[in-house]
PDB file of C-alpha atoms in Angstrom:
ATOM      1  CA  MET A  25      -0.054  -0.171   0.021  1.00 57.00           C
ATOM      2  CA  ALA A  26       1.439   3.481  -1.029  1.00 70.00           C
ATOM      3  CA  ARG A  27       2.092   5.922   1.694  1.00 83.00           C
ATOM      4  CA  LEU A  28      -0.358   8.846   1.578  1.00 90.00           C
ATOM      5  CA  HIS A  29       0.594  12.332   2.745  1.00 93.00           C
ATOM      6  CA  LEU A  30      -2.307  14.015   4.640  1.00 93.00           C
ATOM      7  CA  HIS A  31      -2.205  17.852   4.909  1.00 93.00           C
ATOM      8  CA  LEU A  32      -4.191  19.343   7.756  1.00 93.00           C
ATOM      9  CA  LEU A  33      -4.466  23.123   7.536  1.00 92.00           C
ATOM     10  CA  SER A  34      -6.435  25.374   9.986  1.00 90.00           C
ATOM     11  CA  ASP A  35      -6.837  28.859  10.667  1.00 87.00           C
ATOM     12  CA  SER A  36      -6.971  28.215  14.554  1.00 82.00           C
ATOM     13  CA  THR A  37      -5.182  25.493  16.656  1.00 77.00           C
ATOM     14  CA  GLY A  38      -6.446  22.778  14.402  1.00 80.00           C
ATOM     15  CA  GLU A  39      -7.992  20.700  17.202  1.00 80.00           C
ATOM     16  CA  THR A  40     -11.105  20.109  15.498  1.00 81.00           C
ATOM     17  CA  LEU A  41      -9.397  19.126  12.087  1.00 86.00           C
ATOM     18  CA  GLU A  42      -7.088  16.645  13.840  1.00 86.00           C
ATOM     19  CA  MET A  43     -10.038  15.077  15.703  1.00 85.00           C
ATOM     20  CA  ILE A  44     -11.938  14.639  12.300  1.00 87.00           C
ATOM     21  CA  ALA A  45      -8.933  13.255  10.653  1.00 87.00           C
ATOM     22  CA  LYS A  46      -8.073  10.599  13.432  1.00 85.00           C
ATOM     23  CA  ALA A  47     -11.663   9.513  13.561  1.00 85.00           C
ATOM     24  CA  ALA A  48     -11.768   8.896   9.810  1.00 87.00           C
ATOM     25  CA  LEU A  49      -8.435   7.226   9.760  1.00 86.00           C
ATOM     26  CA  ALA A  50      -9.665   4.759  12.429  1.00 84.00           C
ATOM     27  CA  GLN A  51     -11.915   3.431   9.809  1.00 84.00           C
ATOM     28  CA  PHE A  52      -8.863   1.957   7.674  1.00 85.00           C
ATOM     29  CA  ASP A  53      -6.686  -0.723   9.062  1.00 81.00           C
ATOM     30  CA  GLY A  54      -2.856  -0.733   8.340  1.00 79.00           C
ATOM     31  CA  ALA A  55      -3.029   2.697   6.371  1.00 82.00           C
ATOM     32  CA  ASP A  56       0.371   4.243   5.781  1.00 88.00           C
ATOM     33  CA  VAL A  57      -0.255   7.884   6.320  1.00 90.00           C
ATOM     34  CA  THR A  58       2.030  10.561   7.184  1.00 90.00           C
ATOM     35  CA  ARG A  59       0.409  13.680   8.508  1.00 89.00           C
ATOM     36  CA  HIS A  60       1.313  17.300   7.765  1.00 91.00           C
ATOM     37  CA  PHE A  61      -0.139  19.677  10.484  1.00 90.00           C
ATOM     38  CA  TRP A  62      -0.158  23.235   9.691  1.00 89.00           C
ATOM     39  CA  PRO A  63      -2.185  25.407  12.275  1.00 87.00           C
ATOM     40  CA  MET A  64      -2.817  29.213  12.590  1.00 87.00           C
ATOM     41  CA  VAL A  65      -2.806  29.683   8.796  1.00 88.00           C
ATOM     42  CA  ARG A  66      -4.295  33.294   8.351  1.00 86.00           C
ATOM     43  CA  SER A  67      -2.357  34.743   5.363  1.00 86.00           C
ATOM     44  CA  LYS A  68      -1.440  34.045   1.756  1.00 87.00           C
ATOM     45  CA  GLN A  69       2.104  34.625   2.691  1.00 89.00           C
ATOM     46  CA  HIS A  70       1.906  31.998   5.087  1.00 89.00           C
ATOM     47  CA  LEU A  71       0.190  29.585   2.846  1.00 90.00           C
ATOM     48  CA  ASP A  72       2.657  30.144  -0.045  1.00 89.00           C
ATOM     49  CA  ARG A  73       5.383  28.929   2.420  1.00 89.00           C
ATOM     50  CA  ILE A  74       3.191  25.640   3.108  1.00 90.00           C
ATOM     51  CA  LEU A  75       2.520  25.049  -0.406  1.00 88.00           C
ATOM     52  CA  GLN A  76       6.122  24.355  -1.112  1.00 87.00           C
ATOM     53  CA  ASP A  77       5.594  21.207   1.076  1.00 89.00           C
ATOM     54  CA  PHE A  78       2.627  20.174  -1.027  1.00 89.00           C
ATOM     55  CA  THR A  79       4.662  20.061  -3.937  1.00 88.00           C
ATOM     56  CA  ALA A  80       7.244  17.967  -2.335  1.00 89.00           C
ATOM     57  CA  ASN A  81       4.781  15.607  -0.669  1.00 90.00           C
ATOM     58  CA  PRO A  82       1.712  15.743  -2.979  1.00 92.00           C
ATOM     59  CA  GLY A  83      -1.441  14.241  -1.106  1.00 92.00           C
ATOM     60  CA  LEU A  84      -4.886  14.762   0.209  1.00 94.00           C
ATOM     61  CA  VAL A  85      -5.490  18.404   1.700  1.00 93.00           C
ATOM     62  CA  LEU A  86      -8.157  18.828   4.576  1.00 94.00           C
ATOM     63  CA  PHE A  87      -8.788  22.194   5.827  1.00 93.00           C
ATOM     64  CA  THR A  88     -10.741  24.594   7.832  1.00 89.00           C
ATOM     65  CA  LEU A  89     -10.242  28.127   6.622  1.00 88.00           C
ATOM     66  CA  ALA A  90     -12.732  30.822   7.203  1.00 84.00           C
ATOM     67  CA  ASN A  91     -11.077  33.637   5.313  1.00 86.00           C
ATOM     68  CA  PRO A  92     -12.479  33.468   1.704  1.00 87.00           C
ATOM     69  CA  GLU A  93      -9.424  35.121   0.190  1.00 90.00           C
ATOM     70  CA  THR A  94      -6.913  32.514   1.890  1.00 90.00           C
ATOM     71  CA  ARG A  95      -9.327  29.689   1.138  1.00 91.00           C
ATOM     72  CA  GLY A  96      -9.685  30.867  -2.409  1.00 92.00           C
ATOM     73  CA  HIS A  97      -5.933  30.920  -2.975  1.00 92.00           C
ATOM     74  CA  LEU A  98      -5.524  27.309  -1.424  1.00 93.00           C
ATOM     75  CA  GLU A  99      -8.143  25.947  -3.472  1.00 94.00           C
ATOM     76  CA  GLU A 100      -6.676  27.478  -6.700  1.00 93.00           C
ATOM     77  CA  ARG A 101      -3.223  26.257  -5.982  1.00 91.00           C
ATOM     78  CA  CYS A 102      -4.509  22.830  -5.176  1.00 92.00           C
ATOM     79  CA  ARG A 103      -6.292  22.631  -8.505  1.00 93.00           C
ATOM     80  CA  THR A 104      -3.056  23.728 -10.245  1.00 91.00           C
ATOM     81  CA  LEU A 105      -1.090  20.897  -8.355  1.00 91.00           C
ATOM     82  CA  GLY A 106      -3.748  18.411  -9.153  1.00 92.00           C
ATOM     83  CA  LEU A 107      -4.316  17.740  -5.386  1.00 92.00           C
ATOM     84  CA  PRO A 108      -7.779  16.689  -3.865  1.00 94.00           C
ATOM     85  CA  HIS A 109      -8.834  19.020  -1.234  1.00 93.00           C
ATOM     86  CA  VAL A 110     -11.738  18.784   1.361  1.00 92.00           C
ATOM     87  CA  ALA A 111     -13.215  21.634   3.472  1.00 90.00           C
ATOM     88  CA  VAL A 112     -14.079  19.413   6.218  1.00 88.00           C
ATOM     89  CA  LEU A 113     -16.873  21.475   7.802  1.00 85.00           C
ATOM     90  CA  ASP A 114     -18.511  22.852   4.794  1.00 86.00           C
ATOM     91  CA  THR A 115     -21.297  20.104   4.780  1.00 84.00           C
ATOM     92  CA  VAL A 116     -22.346  20.602   8.472  1.00 83.00           C
ATOM     93  CA  THR A 117     -22.137  24.262   8.211  1.00 81.00           C
ATOM     94  CA  HIS A 118     -24.374  24.300   5.058  1.00 83.00           C
ATOM     95  CA  ALA A 119     -26.882  22.113   6.498  1.00 84.00           C
ATOM     96  CA  LEU A 120     -27.070  24.305   9.739  1.00 84.00           C
ATOM     97  CA  ALA A 121     -27.322  27.591   7.532  1.00 83.00           C
ATOM     98  CA  GLU A 122     -30.286  25.937   5.799  1.00 84.00           C
ATOM     99  CA  ARG A 123     -32.048  24.925   8.847  1.00 82.00           C
ATOM    100  CA  LEU A 124     -31.340  28.007  10.902  1.00 84.00           C
ATOM    101  CA  GLY A 125     -32.094  30.312   7.992  1.00 82.00           C
ATOM    102  CA  GLN A 126     -28.916  32.488   8.294  1.00 77.00           C
ATOM    103  CA  GLU A 127     -25.653  32.670   6.869  1.00 72.00           C
ATOM    104  CA  ALA A 128     -22.634  31.329   9.007  1.00 65.00           C
ATOM    105  CA  HIS A 129     -19.872  33.897  10.170  1.00 63.00           C
ATOM    106  CA  SER A 130     -16.490  33.572   8.503  1.00 57.00           C
ATOM    107  CA  ARG A 131     -14.725  33.735  11.857  1.00 56.00           C
ATOM    108  CA  PRO A 132     -11.204  32.054  12.126  1.00 53.00           C
ATOM    109  CA  GLY A 133     -11.194  29.873  15.364  1.00 51.00           C
ATOM    110  CA  ALA A 134     -14.652  30.910  16.487  1.00 48.00           C
ATOM    111  CA  ARG A 135     -14.780  27.898  18.910  1.00 47.00           C
ATOM    112  CA  HIS A 136     -11.919  29.517  20.767  1.00 47.00           C
ATOM    113  CA  VAL A 137     -13.332  32.832  21.425  1.00 48.00           C
ATOM    114  CA  MET A 138     -12.632  33.899  24.984  1.00 49.00           C
ATOM    115  CA  ASP A 139     -16.370  34.011  26.128  1.00 58.00           C
ATOM    116  CA  GLU A 140     -17.810  32.501  29.462  1.00 70.00           C
ATOM    117  CA  ALA A 141     -17.383  28.900  28.189  1.00 71.00           C
ATOM    118  CA  TYR A 142     -13.734  29.461  27.617  1.00 70.00           C
ATOM    119  CA  PHE A 143     -13.202  30.616  31.154  1.00 77.00           C
ATOM    120  CA  ARG A 144     -15.497  27.795  32.463  1.00 84.00           C
ATOM    121  CA  ARG A 145     -13.044  25.473  30.801  1.00 84.00           C
ATOM    122  CA  VAL A 146      -9.922  27.054  32.325  1.00 83.00           C
ATOM    123  CA  ASP A 147     -11.665  26.934  35.861  1.00 90.00           C
ATOM    124  CA  ALA A 148     -12.425  23.252  35.148  1.00 92.00           C
ATOM    125  CA  ILE A 149      -8.702  22.387  34.388  1.00 90.00           C
ATOM    126  CA  GLN A 150      -7.406  24.189  37.304  1.00 91.00           C
ATOM    127  CA  PHE A 151      -9.697  22.285  39.502  1.00 94.00           C
ATOM    128  CA  THR A 152      -9.072  19.136  38.089  1.00 94.00           C
ATOM    129  CA  ILE A 153      -5.361  19.313  38.394  1.00 92.00           C
ATOM    130  CA  ALA A 154      -5.651  20.649  41.954  1.00 93.00           C
ATOM    131  CA  HIS A 155      -7.943  17.521  42.861  1.00 95.00           C
ATOM    132  CA  ASP A 156      -6.075  14.609  41.137  1.00 94.00           C
ATOM    133  CA  ASP A 157      -5.288  11.326  42.816  1.00 94.00           C
ATOM    134  CA  GLY A 158      -7.317  11.960  46.060  1.00 95.00           C
ATOM    135  CA  ILE A 159      -6.011  15.590  46.742  1.00 94.00           C
ATOM    136  CA  GLY A 160      -8.234  18.254  47.978  1.00 95.00           C
ATOM    137  CA  TRP A 161     -10.885  15.898  49.354  1.00 95.00           C
ATOM    138  CA  GLU A 162     -12.623  18.839  51.410  1.00 95.00           C
ATOM    139  CA  ASN A 163     -13.644  20.513  48.198  1.00 96.00           C
ATOM    140  CA  TRP A 164     -15.012  17.628  46.452  1.00 97.00           C
ATOM    141  CA  GLU A 165     -18.712  18.864  46.771  1.00 97.00           C
ATOM    142  CA  GLU A 166     -17.471  21.602  44.160  1.00 97.00           C
ATOM    143  CA  ALA A 167     -16.927  18.944  41.479  1.00 98.00           C
ATOM    144  CA  ASP A 168     -19.198  17.921  38.662  1.00 97.00           C
ATOM    145  CA  ILE A 169     -17.746  14.508  38.718  1.00 98.00           C
ATOM    146  CA  VAL A 170     -15.858  12.386  40.904  1.00 98.00           C
ATOM    147  CA  LEU A 171     -13.900   9.435  39.347  1.00 98.00           C
ATOM    148  CA  ALA A 172     -13.130   6.288  41.688  1.00 98.00           C
ATOM    149  CA  GLY A 173     -11.171   3.271  40.821  1.00 98.00           C
ATOM    150  CA  VAL A 174      -8.122   1.292  41.667  1.00 97.00           C
ATOM    151  CA  SER A 175      -4.507   2.246  40.631  1.00 96.00           C
ATOM    152  CA  ARG A 176      -4.168   2.428  36.570  1.00 95.00           C
ATOM    153  CA  THR A 177      -7.678   2.527  35.589  1.00 96.00           C
ATOM    154  CA  SER A 178      -7.211   5.840  33.549  1.00 94.00           C
ATOM    155  CA  LYS A 179      -8.633   8.144  36.296  1.00 96.00           C
ATOM    156  CA  THR A 180      -6.145  10.913  35.716  1.00 94.00           C
ATOM    157  CA  PRO A 181      -6.213  11.066  31.895  1.00 93.00           C
ATOM    158  CA  THR A 182      -9.870  10.615  31.719  1.00 94.00           C
ATOM    159  CA  SER A 183     -10.204  13.598  34.191  1.00 94.00           C
ATOM    160  CA  ILE A 184      -8.071  15.811  32.225  1.00 91.00           C
ATOM    161  CA  TYR A 185      -9.957  15.124  29.043  1.00 90.00           C
ATOM    162  CA  LEU A 186     -13.263  15.833  30.883  1.00 93.00           C
ATOM    163  CA  ALA A 187     -11.848  18.934  32.325  1.00 92.00           C
ATOM    164  CA  ASN A 188     -11.139  20.130  28.661  1.00 86.00           C
ATOM    165  CA  ARG A 189     -14.869  19.612  28.015  1.00 87.00           C
ATOM    166  CA  GLY A 190     -15.590  21.890  30.872  1.00 90.00           C
ATOM    167  CA  PHE A 191     -16.203  19.395  33.690  1.00 95.00           C
ATOM    168  CA  LYS A 192     -14.639  20.014  37.084  1.00 96.00           C
ATOM    169  CA  VAL A 193     -13.422  16.441  37.938  1.00 97.00           C
ATOM    170  CA  ALA A 194     -11.898  15.065  41.126  1.00 97.00           C
ATOM    171  CA  ASN A 195     -10.525  11.558  41.172  1.00 97.00           C
ATOM    172  CA  ILE A 196      -9.783   9.075  44.004  1.00 97.00           C
ATOM    173  CA  PRO A 197      -7.653   5.945  43.975  1.00 97.00           C
ATOM    174  CA  LEU A 198      -9.300   2.917  45.987  1.00 97.00           C
ATOM    175  CA  VAL A 199      -6.751   1.129  48.082  1.00 96.00           C
ATOM    176  CA  VAL A 200      -7.943  -1.952  50.145  1.00 95.00           C
ATOM    177  CA  GLU A 201      -5.676  -0.922  53.123  1.00 94.00           C
ATOM    178  CA  SER A 202      -6.565   2.740  53.048  1.00 93.00           C
ATOM    179  CA  PRO A 203     -10.273   3.391  52.680  1.00 90.00           C
ATOM    180  CA  PRO A 204     -11.244   6.720  51.069  1.00 95.00           C
ATOM    181  CA  PRO A 205     -12.364   9.609  53.362  1.00 95.00           C
ATOM    182  CA  THR A 206     -15.989   9.500  54.492  1.00 95.00           C
ATOM    183  CA  SER A 207     -16.776  12.652  52.567  1.00 95.00           C
ATOM    184  CA  LEU A 208     -16.784  10.560  49.386  1.00 97.00           C
ATOM    185  CA  PHE A 209     -19.904   8.605  50.494  1.00 97.00           C
ATOM    186  CA  ARG A 210     -21.665  11.981  51.502  1.00 96.00           C
ATOM    187  CA  LEU A 211     -21.434  13.750  48.329  1.00 97.00           C
ATOM    188  CA  ARG A 212     -24.623  15.368  46.847  1.00 95.00           C
ATOM    189  CA  GLY A 213     -23.727  17.483  44.026  1.00 95.00           C
ATOM    190  CA  PRO A 214     -21.129  15.512  42.148  1.00 97.00           C
ATOM    191  CA  MET A 215     -21.921  12.457  40.228  1.00 98.00           C
ATOM    192  CA  VAL A 216     -19.686   9.717  41.334  1.00 98.00           C
ATOM    193  CA  VAL A 217     -18.410   7.237  38.710  1.00 98.00           C
ATOM    194  CA  GLY A 218     -16.539   4.108  39.316  1.00 98.00           C
ATOM    195  CA  LEU A 219     -13.956   2.725  36.723  1.00 98.00           C
ATOM    196  CA  THR A 220     -13.117  -0.761  36.544  1.00 98.00           C
ATOM    197  CA  THR A 221     -11.316  -3.106  34.135  1.00 97.00           C
ATOM    198  CA  ALA A 222     -10.404  -6.662  33.541  1.00 97.00           C
ATOM    199  CA  PRO A 223      -7.666  -8.283  35.899  1.00 97.00           C
ATOM    200  CA  LYS A 224      -5.277  -9.454  33.106  1.00 96.00           C
ATOM    201  CA  ARG A 225      -5.500  -6.232  31.593  1.00 95.00           C
ATOM    202  CA  LEU A 226      -4.853  -4.196  34.498  1.00 96.00           C
ATOM    203  CA  ILE A 227      -1.690  -6.328  35.360  1.00 96.00           C
ATOM    204  CA  GLN A 228      -0.305  -5.736  31.968  1.00 94.00           C
ATOM    205  CA  ILE A 229      -0.668  -2.019  32.195  1.00 94.00           C
ATOM    206  CA  ARG A 230       0.858  -2.110  35.639  1.00 93.00           C
ATOM    207  CA  ARG A 231       3.783  -4.078  34.397  1.00 92.00           C
ATOM    208  CA  ASN A 232       4.548  -1.893  31.700  1.00 90.00           C
ATOM    209  CA  ARG A 233       4.247   1.180  34.214  1.00 88.00           C
ATOM    210  CA  LEU A 234       6.866  -0.809  36.351  1.00 90.00           C
ATOM    211  CA  LEU A 235       9.303  -1.177  33.507  1.00 88.00           C
ATOM    212  CA  SER A 236       8.892   2.325  32.449  1.00 84.00           C
ATOM    213  CA  LEU A 237      10.154   3.326  35.925  1.00 84.00           C
ATOM    214  CA  ASN A 238      12.992   0.736  35.909  1.00 85.00           C
ATOM    215  CA  GLU A 239      11.347  -1.036  38.874  1.00 85.00           C
ATOM    216  CA  LYS A 240      10.809  -4.744  39.406  1.00 80.00           C
ATOM    217  CA  ALA A 241       8.069  -6.245  37.427  1.00 75.00           C
ATOM    218  CA  GLN A 242       7.386  -8.872  40.284  1.00 80.00           C
ATOM    219  CA  THR A 243       5.810  -7.296  43.109  1.00 90.00           C
ATOM    220  CA  ALA A 244       2.545  -7.281  44.943  1.00 90.00           C
ATOM    221  CA  TYR A 245       1.278  -4.539  42.689  1.00 94.00           C
ATOM    222  CA  VAL A 246       0.938  -6.888  39.691  1.00 94.00           C
ATOM    223  CA  ASP A 247       0.176 -10.066  41.690  1.00 95.00           C
ATOM    224  CA  GLU A 248      -2.917 -11.618  40.225  1.00 95.00           C
ATOM    225  CA  SER A 249      -4.868 -12.521  43.484  1.00 96.00           C
ATOM    226  CA  ARG A 250      -3.913  -9.153  45.082  1.00 96.00           C
ATOM    227  CA  VAL A 251      -5.154  -7.591  41.673  1.00 97.00           C
ATOM    228  CA  GLU A 252      -8.381  -9.490  41.814  1.00 97.00           C
ATOM    229  CA  LYS A 253      -8.933  -8.540  45.524  1.00 97.00           C
ATOM    230  CA  GLU A 254      -8.480  -5.004  44.658  1.00 97.00           C
ATOM    231  CA  LEU A 255     -11.056  -5.068  41.940  1.00 97.00           C
ATOM    232  CA  SER A 256     -13.414  -6.746  44.078  1.00 97.00           C
ATOM    233  CA  PHE A 257     -13.060  -4.347  46.722  1.00 97.00           C
ATOM    234  CA  ALA A 258     -13.685  -1.503  44.378  1.00 98.00           C
ATOM    235  CA  ARG A 259     -16.759  -3.143  42.693  1.00 97.00           C
ATOM    236  CA  ARG A 260     -18.324  -3.974  46.124  1.00 98.00           C
ATOM    237  CA  MET A 261     -18.003  -0.168  47.122  1.00 98.00           C
ATOM    238  CA  PHE A 262     -19.513   0.846  43.681  1.00 98.00           C
ATOM    239  CA  ALA A 263     -22.329  -1.499  44.301  1.00 98.00           C
ATOM    240  CA  ASP A 264     -22.917  -0.524  47.741  1.00 97.00           C
ATOM    241  CA  ASN A 265     -23.447   3.098  46.937  1.00 97.00           C
ATOM    242  CA  GLY A 266     -25.339   2.750  43.997  1.00 97.00           C
ATOM    243  CA  TRP A 267     -22.661   4.550  41.955  1.00 98.00           C
ATOM    244  CA  ALA A 268     -22.448   4.066  37.948  1.00 97.00           C
ATOM    245  CA  VAL A 269     -19.785   1.859  36.708  1.00 98.00           C
ATOM    246  CA  ILE A 270     -17.804   2.050  33.433  1.00 97.00           C
ATOM    247  CA  ASP A 271     -15.420  -0.822  32.199  1.00 97.00           C
ATOM    248  CA  VAL A 272     -12.438   0.893  30.633  1.00 96.00           C
ATOM    249  CA  THR A 273     -10.829  -2.514  29.344  1.00 96.00           C
ATOM    250  CA  ARG A 274     -11.648  -2.038  25.735  1.00 91.00           C
ATOM    251  CA  ARG A 275     -12.245   1.784  25.780  1.00 91.00           C
ATOM    252  CA  SER A 276      -9.900   4.552  24.748  1.00 89.00           C
ATOM    253  CA  ILE A 277      -9.670   7.462  27.085  1.00 90.00           C
ATOM    254  CA  GLU A 278     -11.936   9.596  24.682  1.00 88.00           C
ATOM    255  CA  GLU A 279     -14.546   6.685  24.740  1.00 91.00           C
ATOM    256  CA  THR A 280     -14.541   6.441  28.660  1.00 93.00           C
ATOM    257  CA  ALA A 281     -15.072  10.242  28.716  1.00 92.00           C
ATOM    258  CA  ALA A 282     -17.911  10.119  26.267  1.00 92.00           C
ATOM    259  CA  ALA A 283     -19.695   7.363  28.424  1.00 93.00           C
ATOM    260  CA  VAL A 284     -19.128   9.690  31.490  1.00 95.00           C
ATOM    261  CA  ILE A 285     -20.482  12.722  29.620  1.00 93.00           C
ATOM    262  CA  LYS A 286     -23.596  10.704  28.636  1.00 94.00           C
ATOM    263  CA  LEU A 287     -24.065   9.595  32.233  1.00 95.00           C
ATOM    264  CA  HIS A 288     -23.778  13.033  33.535  1.00 95.00           C
ATOM    265  CA  GLN A 289     -26.430  14.368  30.820  1.00 92.00           C
ATOM    266  CA  GLU A 290     -28.882  11.544  31.820  1.00 92.00           C
ATOM    267  CA  ARG A 291     -28.372  12.546  35.328  1.00 93.00           C
ATOM    268  CA  ALA A 292     -29.017  16.212  34.688  1.00 90.00           C
ATOM    269  CA  ALA A 293     -31.991  15.402  32.577  1.00 86.00           C
ATOM    270  CA  ARG A 294     -33.553  13.426  35.424  1.00 88.00           C
ATOM    271  CA  ASP A 295     -32.898  16.236  37.932  1.00 84.00           C
ATOM    272  CA  THR A 296     -34.345  18.857  35.856  1.00 72.00           C
ATOM    273  CA  PRO A 297     -37.974  19.483  36.561  1.00 65.00           C
ATOM    274  CA  PRO A 298     -40.316  19.488  33.659  1.00 57.00           C
ATOM    275  CA  GLN A 299     -41.364  23.035  32.481  1.00 52.00           C
ATOM    276  CA  SER A 300     -45.020  23.574  32.912  1.00 49.00           C
ATOM    277  CA  GLY A 301     -47.054  24.447  29.829  1.00 48.00           C
ATOM    278  CA  PRO A 302     -50.424  25.829  29.495  1.00 44.00           C
ATOM    279  CA  LYS A 303     -53.223  23.901  30.951  1.00 42.00           C
ATOM    280  CA  PRO A 304     -55.645  22.297  28.669  1.00 40.00           C
ATOM    281  CA  ILE A 305     -58.632  23.838  28.169  1.00 38.00           C
TER     282      ILE A 305
END
């Protein structure tokens, strides 16, 4: 299979474009793809410098460029070079414009405007970092979500991912010999979610962690009976407290976070009283 050069151009950070490309590439097994990432492209001069790489590494061009002049220049040069090019948000934007009855704004990086949502996300990230690994339990009531699970069940990376989506998250490691603070069982505001995984998978992850730290790979930390006891201890705690449980064995961080967000949305919908409409005549 020939190698594909994939050029990703954005007039902002390119986060959206990268996520779309990653999701699309996941549909193809064994694809040999070299990605060329070009963020913050906001002038013809910048674009002209990038086009030199197009000539050296021709391939598929995916872009999100709001400025009509810059976009037109890119499209013209791609046609000249015979390169396929796709404006990845056009179809969605056109569909929304048609349904909303208004034209879309040509606003580079509009999703990163420093509005209330931006500052809420910053606050969430700061809170989450300050409440990682059981720290700051006195303030857990301020969290939106609390993740609980034994060591190496992806609590921290999932917390950070959720924080980037605007959720204040705390996480707590569950250790058989050291029960969590009693405040965990008295929380009213936050949604507590238990993370669990298959014992063999957990042992493999822990062994890899020990190897990366140049530590012995044969310790109680990776002992099969000990690991099963830890997971049983955690599952029993989840069940006793009626917490939602997510098995992360075959889930990526993004998939785990998506499952947590869905649970949070369902909980919010249940807690929101129905709006009273007009009484029937």
